[in-house]
Coordinates of C-alpha atoms and ligand atoms in Angstrom, one line a residue:
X1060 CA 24.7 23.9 20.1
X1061 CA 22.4 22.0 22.3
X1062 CA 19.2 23.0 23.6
X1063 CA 20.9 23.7 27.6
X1064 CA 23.1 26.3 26.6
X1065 CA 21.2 28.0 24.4
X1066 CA 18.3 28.3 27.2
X1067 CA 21.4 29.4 29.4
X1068 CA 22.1 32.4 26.9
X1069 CA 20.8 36.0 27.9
X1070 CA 17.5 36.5 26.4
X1071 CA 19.0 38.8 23.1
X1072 CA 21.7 36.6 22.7
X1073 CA 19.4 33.5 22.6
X1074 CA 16.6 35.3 20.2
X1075 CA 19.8 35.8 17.9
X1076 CA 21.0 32.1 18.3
X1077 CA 17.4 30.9 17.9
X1078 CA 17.2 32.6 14.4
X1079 CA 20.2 31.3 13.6
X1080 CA 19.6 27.9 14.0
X1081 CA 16.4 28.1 12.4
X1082 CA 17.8 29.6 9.4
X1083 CA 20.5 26.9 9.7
X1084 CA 17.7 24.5 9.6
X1085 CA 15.9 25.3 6.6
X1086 CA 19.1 25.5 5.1
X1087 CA 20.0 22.3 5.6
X1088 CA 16.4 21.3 5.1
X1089 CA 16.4 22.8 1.1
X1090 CA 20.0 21.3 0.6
X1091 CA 18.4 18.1 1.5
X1092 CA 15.5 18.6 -1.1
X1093 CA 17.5 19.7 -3.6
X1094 CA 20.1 17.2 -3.5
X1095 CA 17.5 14.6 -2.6
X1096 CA 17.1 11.5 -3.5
X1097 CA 17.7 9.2 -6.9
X1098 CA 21.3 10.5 -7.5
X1099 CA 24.3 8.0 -8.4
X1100 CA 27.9 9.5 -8.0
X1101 CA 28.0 13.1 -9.5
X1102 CA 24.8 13.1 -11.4
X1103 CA 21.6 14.4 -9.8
X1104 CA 18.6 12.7 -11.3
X1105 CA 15.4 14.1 -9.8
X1106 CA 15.8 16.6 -12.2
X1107 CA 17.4 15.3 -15.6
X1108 CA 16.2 17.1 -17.9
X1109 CA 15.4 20.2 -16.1
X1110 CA 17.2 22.9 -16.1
X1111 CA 16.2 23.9 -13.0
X1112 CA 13.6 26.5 -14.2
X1113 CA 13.8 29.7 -11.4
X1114 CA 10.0 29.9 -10.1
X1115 CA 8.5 33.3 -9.7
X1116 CA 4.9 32.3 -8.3
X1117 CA 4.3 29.6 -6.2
X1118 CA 1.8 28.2 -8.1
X1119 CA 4.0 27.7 -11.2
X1120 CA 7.0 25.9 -9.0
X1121 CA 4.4 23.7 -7.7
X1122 CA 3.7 22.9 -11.1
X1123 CA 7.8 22.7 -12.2
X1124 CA 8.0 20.3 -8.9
X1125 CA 5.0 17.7 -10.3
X1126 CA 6.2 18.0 -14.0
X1127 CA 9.7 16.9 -12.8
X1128 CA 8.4 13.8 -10.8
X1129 CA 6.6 12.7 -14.4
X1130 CA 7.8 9.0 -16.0
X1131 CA 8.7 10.3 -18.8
X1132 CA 11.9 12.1 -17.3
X1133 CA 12.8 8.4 -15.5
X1134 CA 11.8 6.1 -19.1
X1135 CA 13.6 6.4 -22.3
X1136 CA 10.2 6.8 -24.4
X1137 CA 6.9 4.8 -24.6
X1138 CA 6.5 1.2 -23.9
X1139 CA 9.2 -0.9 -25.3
X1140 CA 9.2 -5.1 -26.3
X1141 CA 11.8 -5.9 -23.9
X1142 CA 12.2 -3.5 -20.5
X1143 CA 15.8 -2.9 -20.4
X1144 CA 15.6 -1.0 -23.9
X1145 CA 13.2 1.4 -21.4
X1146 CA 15.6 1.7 -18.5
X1147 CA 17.9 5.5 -18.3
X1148 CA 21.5 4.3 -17.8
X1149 CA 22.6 5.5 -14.7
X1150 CA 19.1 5.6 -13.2
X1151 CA 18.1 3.1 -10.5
X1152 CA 15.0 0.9 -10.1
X1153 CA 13.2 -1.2 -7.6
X1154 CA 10.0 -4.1 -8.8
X1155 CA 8.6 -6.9 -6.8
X1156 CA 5.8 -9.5 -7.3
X1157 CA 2.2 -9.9 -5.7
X1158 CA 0.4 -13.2 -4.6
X1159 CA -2.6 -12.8 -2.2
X1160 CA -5.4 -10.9 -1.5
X1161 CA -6.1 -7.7 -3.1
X1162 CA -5.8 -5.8 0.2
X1163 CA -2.4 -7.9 1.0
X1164 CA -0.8 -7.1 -2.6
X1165 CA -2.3 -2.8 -1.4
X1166 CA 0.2 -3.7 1.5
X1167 CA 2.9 -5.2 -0.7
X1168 CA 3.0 -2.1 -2.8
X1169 CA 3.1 0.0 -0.1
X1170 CA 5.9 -1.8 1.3
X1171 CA 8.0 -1.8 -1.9
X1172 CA 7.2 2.2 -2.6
X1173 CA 8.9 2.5 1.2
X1174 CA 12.3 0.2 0.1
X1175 CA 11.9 2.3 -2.8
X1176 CA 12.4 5.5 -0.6
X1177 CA 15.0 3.9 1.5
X1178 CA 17.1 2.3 -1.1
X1179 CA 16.7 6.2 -3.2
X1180 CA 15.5 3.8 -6.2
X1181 CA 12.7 4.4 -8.5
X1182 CA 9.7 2.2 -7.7
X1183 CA 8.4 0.2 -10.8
X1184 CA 4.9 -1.1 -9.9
X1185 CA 2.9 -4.2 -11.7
X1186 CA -0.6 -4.5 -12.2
X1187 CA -3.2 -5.6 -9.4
X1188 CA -4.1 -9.3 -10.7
X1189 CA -7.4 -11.2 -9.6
X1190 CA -6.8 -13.9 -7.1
X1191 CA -9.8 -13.9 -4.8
X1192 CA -12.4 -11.8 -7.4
X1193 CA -11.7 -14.4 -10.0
X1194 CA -9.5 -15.4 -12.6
X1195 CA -12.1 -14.2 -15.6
X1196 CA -11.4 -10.8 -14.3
X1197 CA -8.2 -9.0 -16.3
X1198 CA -5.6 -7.3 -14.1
X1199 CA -6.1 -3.9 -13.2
X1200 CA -3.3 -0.9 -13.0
X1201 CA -2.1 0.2 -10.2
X1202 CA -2.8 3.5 -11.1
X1203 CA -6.5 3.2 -12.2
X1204 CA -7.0 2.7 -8.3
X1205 CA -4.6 5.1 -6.7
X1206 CA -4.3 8.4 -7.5
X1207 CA 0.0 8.5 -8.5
X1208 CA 0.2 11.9 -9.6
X1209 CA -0.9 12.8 -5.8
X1210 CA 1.0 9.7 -4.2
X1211 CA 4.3 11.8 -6.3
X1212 CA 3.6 14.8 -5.2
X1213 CA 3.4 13.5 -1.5
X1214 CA 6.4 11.4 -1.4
X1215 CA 8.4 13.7 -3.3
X1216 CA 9.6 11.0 -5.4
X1217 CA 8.8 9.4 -9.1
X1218 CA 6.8 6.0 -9.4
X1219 CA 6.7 4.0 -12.2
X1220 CA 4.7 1.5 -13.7
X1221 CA 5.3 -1.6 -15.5
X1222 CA 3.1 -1.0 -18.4
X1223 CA 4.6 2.1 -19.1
X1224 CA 7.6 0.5 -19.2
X1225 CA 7.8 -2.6 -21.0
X1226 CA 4.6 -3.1 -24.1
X1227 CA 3.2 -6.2 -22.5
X1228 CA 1.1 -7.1 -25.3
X1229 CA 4.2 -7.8 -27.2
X1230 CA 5.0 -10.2 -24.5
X1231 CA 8.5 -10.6 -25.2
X1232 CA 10.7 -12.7 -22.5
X1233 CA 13.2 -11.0 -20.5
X1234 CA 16.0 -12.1 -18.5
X1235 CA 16.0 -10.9 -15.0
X1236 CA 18.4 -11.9 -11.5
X1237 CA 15.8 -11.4 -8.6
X1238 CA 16.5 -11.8 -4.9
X1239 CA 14.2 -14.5 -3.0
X1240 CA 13.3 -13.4 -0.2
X1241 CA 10.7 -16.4 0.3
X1242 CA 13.3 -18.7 0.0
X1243 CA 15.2 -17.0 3.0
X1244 CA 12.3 -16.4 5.1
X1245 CA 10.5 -19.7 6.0
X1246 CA 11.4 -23.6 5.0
X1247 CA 8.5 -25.6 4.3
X1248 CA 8.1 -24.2 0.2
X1249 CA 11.9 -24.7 -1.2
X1250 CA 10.8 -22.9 -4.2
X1251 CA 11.0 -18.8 -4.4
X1252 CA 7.3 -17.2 -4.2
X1253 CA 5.2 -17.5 -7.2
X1254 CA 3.6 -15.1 -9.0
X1255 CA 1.1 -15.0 -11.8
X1256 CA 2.2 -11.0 -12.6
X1257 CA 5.6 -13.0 -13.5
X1258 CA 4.1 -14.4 -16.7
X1259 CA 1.9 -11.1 -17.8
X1260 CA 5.7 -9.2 -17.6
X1261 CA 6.9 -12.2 -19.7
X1262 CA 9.8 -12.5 -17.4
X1263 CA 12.6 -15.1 -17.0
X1264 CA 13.4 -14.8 -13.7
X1265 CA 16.7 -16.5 -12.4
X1266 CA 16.7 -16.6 -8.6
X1267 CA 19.4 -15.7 -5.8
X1268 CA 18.2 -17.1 -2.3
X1269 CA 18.6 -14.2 0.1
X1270 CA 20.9 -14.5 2.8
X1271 CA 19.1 -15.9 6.2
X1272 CA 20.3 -13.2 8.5
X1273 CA 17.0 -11.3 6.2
X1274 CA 14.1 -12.9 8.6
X1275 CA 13.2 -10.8 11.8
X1276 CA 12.8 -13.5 13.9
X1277 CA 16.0 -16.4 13.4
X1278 CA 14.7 -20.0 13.6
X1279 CA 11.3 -19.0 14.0
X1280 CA 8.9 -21.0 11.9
X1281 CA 5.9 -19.0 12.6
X1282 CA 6.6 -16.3 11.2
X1283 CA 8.0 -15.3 7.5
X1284 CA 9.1 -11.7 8.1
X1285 CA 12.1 -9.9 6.8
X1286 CA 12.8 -6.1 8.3
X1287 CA 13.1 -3.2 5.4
X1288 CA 16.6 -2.4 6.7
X1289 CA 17.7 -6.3 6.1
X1290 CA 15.9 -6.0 2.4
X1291 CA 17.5 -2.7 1.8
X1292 CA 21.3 -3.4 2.6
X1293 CA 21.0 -6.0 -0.2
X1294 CA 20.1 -2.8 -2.5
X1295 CA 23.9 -1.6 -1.9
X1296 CA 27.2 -2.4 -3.5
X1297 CA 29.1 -4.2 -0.4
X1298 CA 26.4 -5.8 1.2
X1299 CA 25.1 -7.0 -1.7
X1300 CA 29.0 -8.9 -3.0
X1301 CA 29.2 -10.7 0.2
X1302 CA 25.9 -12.2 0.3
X1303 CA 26.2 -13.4 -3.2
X1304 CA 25.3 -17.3 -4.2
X1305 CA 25.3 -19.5 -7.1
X1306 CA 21.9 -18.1 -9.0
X1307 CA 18.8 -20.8 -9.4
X1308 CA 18.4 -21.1 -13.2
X1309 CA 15.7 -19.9 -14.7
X1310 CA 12.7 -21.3 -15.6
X1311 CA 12.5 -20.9 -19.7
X1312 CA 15.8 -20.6 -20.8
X1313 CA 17.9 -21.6 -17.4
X1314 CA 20.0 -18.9 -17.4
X1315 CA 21.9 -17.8 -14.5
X1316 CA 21.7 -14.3 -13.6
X1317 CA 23.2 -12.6 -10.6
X1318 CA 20.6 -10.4 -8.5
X1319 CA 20.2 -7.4 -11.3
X1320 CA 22.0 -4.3 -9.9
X1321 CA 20.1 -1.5 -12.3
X1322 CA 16.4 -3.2 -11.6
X1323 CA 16.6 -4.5 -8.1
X1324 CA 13.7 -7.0 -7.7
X1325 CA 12.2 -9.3 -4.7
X1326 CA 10.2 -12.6 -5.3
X1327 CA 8.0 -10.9 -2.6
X1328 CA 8.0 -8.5 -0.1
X1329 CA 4.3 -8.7 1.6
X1330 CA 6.1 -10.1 5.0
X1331 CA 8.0 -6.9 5.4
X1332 CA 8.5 -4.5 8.9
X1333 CA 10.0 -2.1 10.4
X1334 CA 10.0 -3.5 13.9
X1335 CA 7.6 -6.2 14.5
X1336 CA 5.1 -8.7 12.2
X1337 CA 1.7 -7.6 10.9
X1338 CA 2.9 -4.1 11.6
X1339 CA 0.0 -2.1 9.5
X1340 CA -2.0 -2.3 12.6
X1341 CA 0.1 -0.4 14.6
X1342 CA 0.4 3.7 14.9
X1343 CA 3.9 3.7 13.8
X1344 CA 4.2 1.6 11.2
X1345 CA 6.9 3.4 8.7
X1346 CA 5.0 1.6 5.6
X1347 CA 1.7 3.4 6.1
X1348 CA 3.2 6.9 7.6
X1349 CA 5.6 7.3 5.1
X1350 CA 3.8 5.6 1.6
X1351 CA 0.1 4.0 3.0
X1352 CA -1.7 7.0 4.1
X1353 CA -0.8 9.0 0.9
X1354 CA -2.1 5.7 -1.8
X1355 CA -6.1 8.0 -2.1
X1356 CA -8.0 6.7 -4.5
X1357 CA -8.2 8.0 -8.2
X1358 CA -10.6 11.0 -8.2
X1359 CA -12.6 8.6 -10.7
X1360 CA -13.1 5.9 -7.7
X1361 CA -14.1 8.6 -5.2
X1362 CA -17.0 9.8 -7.5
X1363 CA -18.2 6.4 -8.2
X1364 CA -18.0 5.8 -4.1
X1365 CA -20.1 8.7 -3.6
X1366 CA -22.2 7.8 -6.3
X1367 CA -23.0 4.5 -5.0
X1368 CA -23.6 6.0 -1.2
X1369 CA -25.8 8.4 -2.7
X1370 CA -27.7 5.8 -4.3
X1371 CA -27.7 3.6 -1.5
X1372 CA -29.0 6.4 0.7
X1373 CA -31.3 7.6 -1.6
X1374 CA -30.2 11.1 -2.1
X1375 CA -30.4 13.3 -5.0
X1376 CA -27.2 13.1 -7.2
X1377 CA -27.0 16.7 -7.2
X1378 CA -27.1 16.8 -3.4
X1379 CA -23.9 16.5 -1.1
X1380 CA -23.1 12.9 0.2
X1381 CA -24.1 12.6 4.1
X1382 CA -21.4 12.0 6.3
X1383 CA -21.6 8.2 7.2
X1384 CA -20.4 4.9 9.3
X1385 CA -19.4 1.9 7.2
X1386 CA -19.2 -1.5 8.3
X1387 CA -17.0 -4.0 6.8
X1388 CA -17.6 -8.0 8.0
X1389 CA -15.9 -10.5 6.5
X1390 CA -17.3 -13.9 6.4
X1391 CA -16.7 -15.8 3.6
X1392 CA -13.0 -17.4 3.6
X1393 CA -13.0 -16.7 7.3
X1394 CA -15.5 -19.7 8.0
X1395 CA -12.5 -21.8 7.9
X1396 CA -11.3 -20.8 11.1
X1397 CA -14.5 -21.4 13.0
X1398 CA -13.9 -25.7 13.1
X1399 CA -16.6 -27.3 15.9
X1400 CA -19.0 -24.1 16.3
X1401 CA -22.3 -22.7 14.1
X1402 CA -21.3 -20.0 12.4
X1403 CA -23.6 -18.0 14.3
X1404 CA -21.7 -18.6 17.0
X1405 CA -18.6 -17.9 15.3
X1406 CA -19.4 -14.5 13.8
X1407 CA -20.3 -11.4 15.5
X1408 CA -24.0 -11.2 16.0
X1409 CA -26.2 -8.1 14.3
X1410 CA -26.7 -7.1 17.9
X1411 CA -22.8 -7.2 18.3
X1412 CA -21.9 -4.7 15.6
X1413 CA -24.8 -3.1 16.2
X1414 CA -23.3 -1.8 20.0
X1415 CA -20.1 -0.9 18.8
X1416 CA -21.9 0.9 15.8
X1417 CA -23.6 2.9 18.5
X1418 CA -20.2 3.8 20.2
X1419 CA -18.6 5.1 17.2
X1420 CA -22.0 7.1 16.5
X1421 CA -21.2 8.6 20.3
X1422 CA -17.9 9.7 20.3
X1423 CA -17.9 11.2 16.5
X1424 CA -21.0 13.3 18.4
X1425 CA -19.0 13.8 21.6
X1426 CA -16.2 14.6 19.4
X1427 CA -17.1 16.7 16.2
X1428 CA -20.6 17.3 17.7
X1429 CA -22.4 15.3 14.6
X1430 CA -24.7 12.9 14.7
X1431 CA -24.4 10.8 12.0
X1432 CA -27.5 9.2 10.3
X1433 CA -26.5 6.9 7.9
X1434 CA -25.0 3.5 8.3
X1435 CA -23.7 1.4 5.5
X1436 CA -22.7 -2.7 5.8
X1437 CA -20.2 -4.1 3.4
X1438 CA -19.6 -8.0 3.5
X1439 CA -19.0 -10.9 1.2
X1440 CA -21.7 -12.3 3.0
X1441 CA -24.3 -14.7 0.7
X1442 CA -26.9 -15.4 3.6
X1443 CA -29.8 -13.8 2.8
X1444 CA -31.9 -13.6 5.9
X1445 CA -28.2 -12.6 7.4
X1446 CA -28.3 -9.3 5.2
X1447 CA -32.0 -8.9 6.5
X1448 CA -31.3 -8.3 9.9
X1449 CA -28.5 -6.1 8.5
X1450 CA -31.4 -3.7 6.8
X1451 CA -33.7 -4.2 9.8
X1452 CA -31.3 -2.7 11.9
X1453 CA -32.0 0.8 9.1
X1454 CA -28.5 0.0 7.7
X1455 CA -28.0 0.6 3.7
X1456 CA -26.5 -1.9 1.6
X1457 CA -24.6 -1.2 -1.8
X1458 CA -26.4 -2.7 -4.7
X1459 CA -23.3 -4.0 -7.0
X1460 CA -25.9 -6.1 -9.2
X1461 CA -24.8 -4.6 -12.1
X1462 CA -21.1 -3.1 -10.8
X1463 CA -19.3 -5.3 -12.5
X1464 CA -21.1 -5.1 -15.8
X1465 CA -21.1 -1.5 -15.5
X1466 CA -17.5 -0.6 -14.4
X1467 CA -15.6 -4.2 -14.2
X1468 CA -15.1 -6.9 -12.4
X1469 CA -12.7 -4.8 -9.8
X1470 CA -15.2 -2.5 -9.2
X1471 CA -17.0 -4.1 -6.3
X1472 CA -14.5 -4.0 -4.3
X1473 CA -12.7 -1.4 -5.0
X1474 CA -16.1 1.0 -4.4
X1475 CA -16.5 -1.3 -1.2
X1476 CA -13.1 -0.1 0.2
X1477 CA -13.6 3.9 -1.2
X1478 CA -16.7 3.8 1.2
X1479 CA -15.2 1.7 4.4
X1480 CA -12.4 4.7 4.2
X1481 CA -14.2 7.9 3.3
X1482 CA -16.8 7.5 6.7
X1483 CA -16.6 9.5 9.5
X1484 CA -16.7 6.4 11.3
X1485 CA -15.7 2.3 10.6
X1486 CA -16.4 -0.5 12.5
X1487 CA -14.7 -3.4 11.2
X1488 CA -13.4 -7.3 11.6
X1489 CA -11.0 -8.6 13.7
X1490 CA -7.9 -10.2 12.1
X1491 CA -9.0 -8.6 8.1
X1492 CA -6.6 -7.0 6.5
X1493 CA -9.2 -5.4 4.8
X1494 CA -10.3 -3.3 8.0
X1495 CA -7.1 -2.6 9.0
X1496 CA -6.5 -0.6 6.4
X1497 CA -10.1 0.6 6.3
X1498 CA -9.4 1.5 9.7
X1499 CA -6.0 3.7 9.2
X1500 CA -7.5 5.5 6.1
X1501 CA -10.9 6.3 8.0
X1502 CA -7.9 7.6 11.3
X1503 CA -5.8 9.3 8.3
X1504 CA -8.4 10.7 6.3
X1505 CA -11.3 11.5 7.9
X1506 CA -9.9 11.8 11.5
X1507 CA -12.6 9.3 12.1
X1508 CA -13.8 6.7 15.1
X1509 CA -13.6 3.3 14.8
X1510 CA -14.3 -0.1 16.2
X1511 CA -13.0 -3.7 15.6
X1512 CA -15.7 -6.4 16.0
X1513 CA -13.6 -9.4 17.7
X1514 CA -15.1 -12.8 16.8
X1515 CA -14.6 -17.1 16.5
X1516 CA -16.3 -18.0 19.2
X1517 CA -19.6 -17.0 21.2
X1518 CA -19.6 -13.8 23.1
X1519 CA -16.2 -13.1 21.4
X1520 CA -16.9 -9.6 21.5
X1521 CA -18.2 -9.3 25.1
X1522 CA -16.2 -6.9 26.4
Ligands
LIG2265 C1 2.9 -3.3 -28.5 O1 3.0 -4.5 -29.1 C2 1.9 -4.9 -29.9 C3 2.1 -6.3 -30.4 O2 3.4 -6.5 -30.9 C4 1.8 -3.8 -31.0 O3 0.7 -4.2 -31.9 C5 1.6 -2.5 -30.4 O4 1.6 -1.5 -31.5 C6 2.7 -2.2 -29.5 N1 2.5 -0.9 -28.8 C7 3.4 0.1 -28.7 C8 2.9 1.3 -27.9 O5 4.5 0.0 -29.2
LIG2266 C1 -28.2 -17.4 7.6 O1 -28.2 -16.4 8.5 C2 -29.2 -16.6 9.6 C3 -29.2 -15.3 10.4 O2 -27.9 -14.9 10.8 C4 -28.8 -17.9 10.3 O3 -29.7 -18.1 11.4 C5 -28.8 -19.0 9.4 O4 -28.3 -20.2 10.0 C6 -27.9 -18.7 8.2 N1 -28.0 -19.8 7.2 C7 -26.9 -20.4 6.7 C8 -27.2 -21.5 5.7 O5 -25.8 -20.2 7.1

């Protein structure tokens, strides 16, 4: 029935239709959930070992619903020596590797959770590992920074992680046929990506260069990204025969495994979209609607952020946090790009962020009708008489001298994050990963404002 004819109907007859096609609708709609996702041939698996208890209070089926989504109903038992021993025959996995910057590998796992959903396999995730906070610092889990029970709950779907898995501290090798999508995607590194996380999971990896057809943009050598659909098809039977080629051995034992059908792995999937490159700064971007926007922070980080504001601030702990603007500059790394020019020049001047500070103050006043009060700057910034003019301005800085000591060597900057995403407003740097995602969390979460300081060359941001 389309929409014309049923406006065409007398108005009984289309009142009748109406409810019929909305009861059609949710129909359909609870078929879909129930037959949902993560079932192979004739077996359902979202539910294995449930016997599909018959809720009589809402409460208690919200409960069922979060119990069912639990790893232990997707593992065999707790950690085991080698992963496969782990693995539910018949069940159907998805892994992949990190390599960059913490907020890149946030992005990576986002993007693997979303070619989890769209290949209906179980996401396994690794550990966060230390690349730009330092190697001293041991990996973190994924799960002591976001909040999985929550992210389940959300997506409707289970997640995994390694650790609970496979007993890493047994660090026996396993054998594994990967897909390398590196390889496919750009030609200046022949090798597939590396990863560090490859040698905490003890893995053997044996390689199986994606087809080339993978990279969004053919011949282009700017750009290394694949699209999720291209990834996914790999993921299935057919697609996945014809694209077949002779295996790299691996690196310990040179063995030569096919791409593993049961756990589906990518050397690495940060250069991943739906429609165009760098797509995380865009409204529509499938990675953060349907997996980004639900990743919150454990409730253990958000009373640690609000701790440290409160601090900051200088508020009584007993007292509610203040709603506040957070600032996130990134100098540091970023020096590199300003070649000829004083960094002065180069950067966005305290006076710069400054303006747009006062135009996200506006419109959260013009919008919500609050003023807010308290600013706070995050940066990797060292300069001293640079953070000066930051508290001249009245702006707070976090104190993290004894952050690390206190909570671990992540905890910098993951508290730094918690508070550029839990203001009512965020003003940010252009070209930062960092406050993109800042950005869409303050959007997401707090229905906040924002601005993006642009910057590399004087009056950059004159606009
Ligand atoms: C993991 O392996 C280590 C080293 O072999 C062992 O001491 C530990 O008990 C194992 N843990 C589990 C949960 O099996
Ligand atoms: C430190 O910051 C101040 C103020 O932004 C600037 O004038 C000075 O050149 C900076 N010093 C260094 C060593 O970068």
């Amino acid at each position: 029935m389309i929409l014309d004819d049923l406006l065409r109907q007398p108005r009984e007859r289309r009142r009748l239709l109406l409810s019929t096609c909305i009861f059609l609708a949710v129909i359909s709609f609870l078929g879909l959930l129930s037959s949902a996702v993560w079932t192979s041939q004739s077996t359902t698996f979202l539910f294995p070992d449930d016997p599909s208890p018959t809720p009589t209070h809402p409460a208690l089926s919200e409960a069922a619903f979060d119990s069912t989504l639990l790893s232990s109903n997707f593992i065999n038992g707790s950690p085991t020596p080698h992963f496969r021993d782990n693995l539910r025959p018949g069940m159907k996995y998805i892994t992949s590797w990190i390599s960059a910057g913490w907020t890149n590998d946030v992005m990576t796992y986002m993007n693997l959770i979303y070619l989890g959903i769209i290949t209906e396999r179980i996401p396994v995730i690794p550990m966060f590992i230390p690349t730009h906070i330092g190697g001293h610092v041991p990996p973190i889990n994924f799960g002591e920074v976001f909040d999985i029970p929550r992210l389940r709950k959300a997506l409707r779907i289970p997640i995994i992680e390694w650790h609970e898995i496979k007993n890493l501290s047994a660090h026996e090798r396993d054998e594994i046929g990967c897909w390398s999508v590196w390889q496919a995607v750009q030609e200046r590194d022949p090798e597939p990506r590396n990863s560090f996380l490859v040698d905490l999971l003890t893995l053997d990896i044996s390689y199986t260069k994606a087809p080339t057809w993978i990279k969004l943009l053919p011949h282009f050598e700017h750009d290394p990204h694949a699209s999720f659909w291209s990834l996914a098809s790999l993921a299935f039977p057919e697609i996945r025969a014809d694209n077949l080629l002779p295996p790299m051995p691996s690196r310990n034992e040179h063995v030569v495994l096919p791409p593993d059908e049961q756990l589906l792995c990518y050397d690495y999937l940060y250069y991943v979209c739906g429609n165009q490159p760098y797509e995380f700064d865009f409204d529509y971007s499938p990675a953060w609607r349907f997996v980004g926007q639900h990743m919150h922070w454990t409730p253990k980080l958000e009373r640690l952020r609000d701790e440290y504001v409160k601090k900051a601030i200088g508020v009584e702990e007993a007292q509610a946090t203040p709603p506040w603007i957070a600032i996130h500059m990134r100098h540091g790394d970023f020096a590199t790009w300003c070649t000829g020019m004083a960094l002065s020049d180069c950067f966005a001047p305290v006076s710069v962020i400054a303006r747009r500070v006062e135009e996200v103050k506006k419109e959260i006043l013009d919008r919500k009708g609050i003023s807010v009060q308290h600013v706070i700057m995050t940066s990797d910034e060292k300069n001293a008489t640079w953070w000066e003019e930051v508290t001249s301005q009245g702006w707070y800085r976090i104190d993290h001298s004894n952050t690390a000591e206190l909570h671990g060597g992540w905890f910098p900057v993951l508290i730094d994050a918690a508070i550029q995403s839990g203001g009512l407003g965020f003003v940010g740097t252009d070209r930062s990963t960092m406050s993109i995602l800042a950005r869409r969390r303050t959007q997401a979460w707090q229905d906040g404002s924002h601005r993006i300081v642009r910057w590399g060359k004087l009056g950059a941001d004159d606009h």
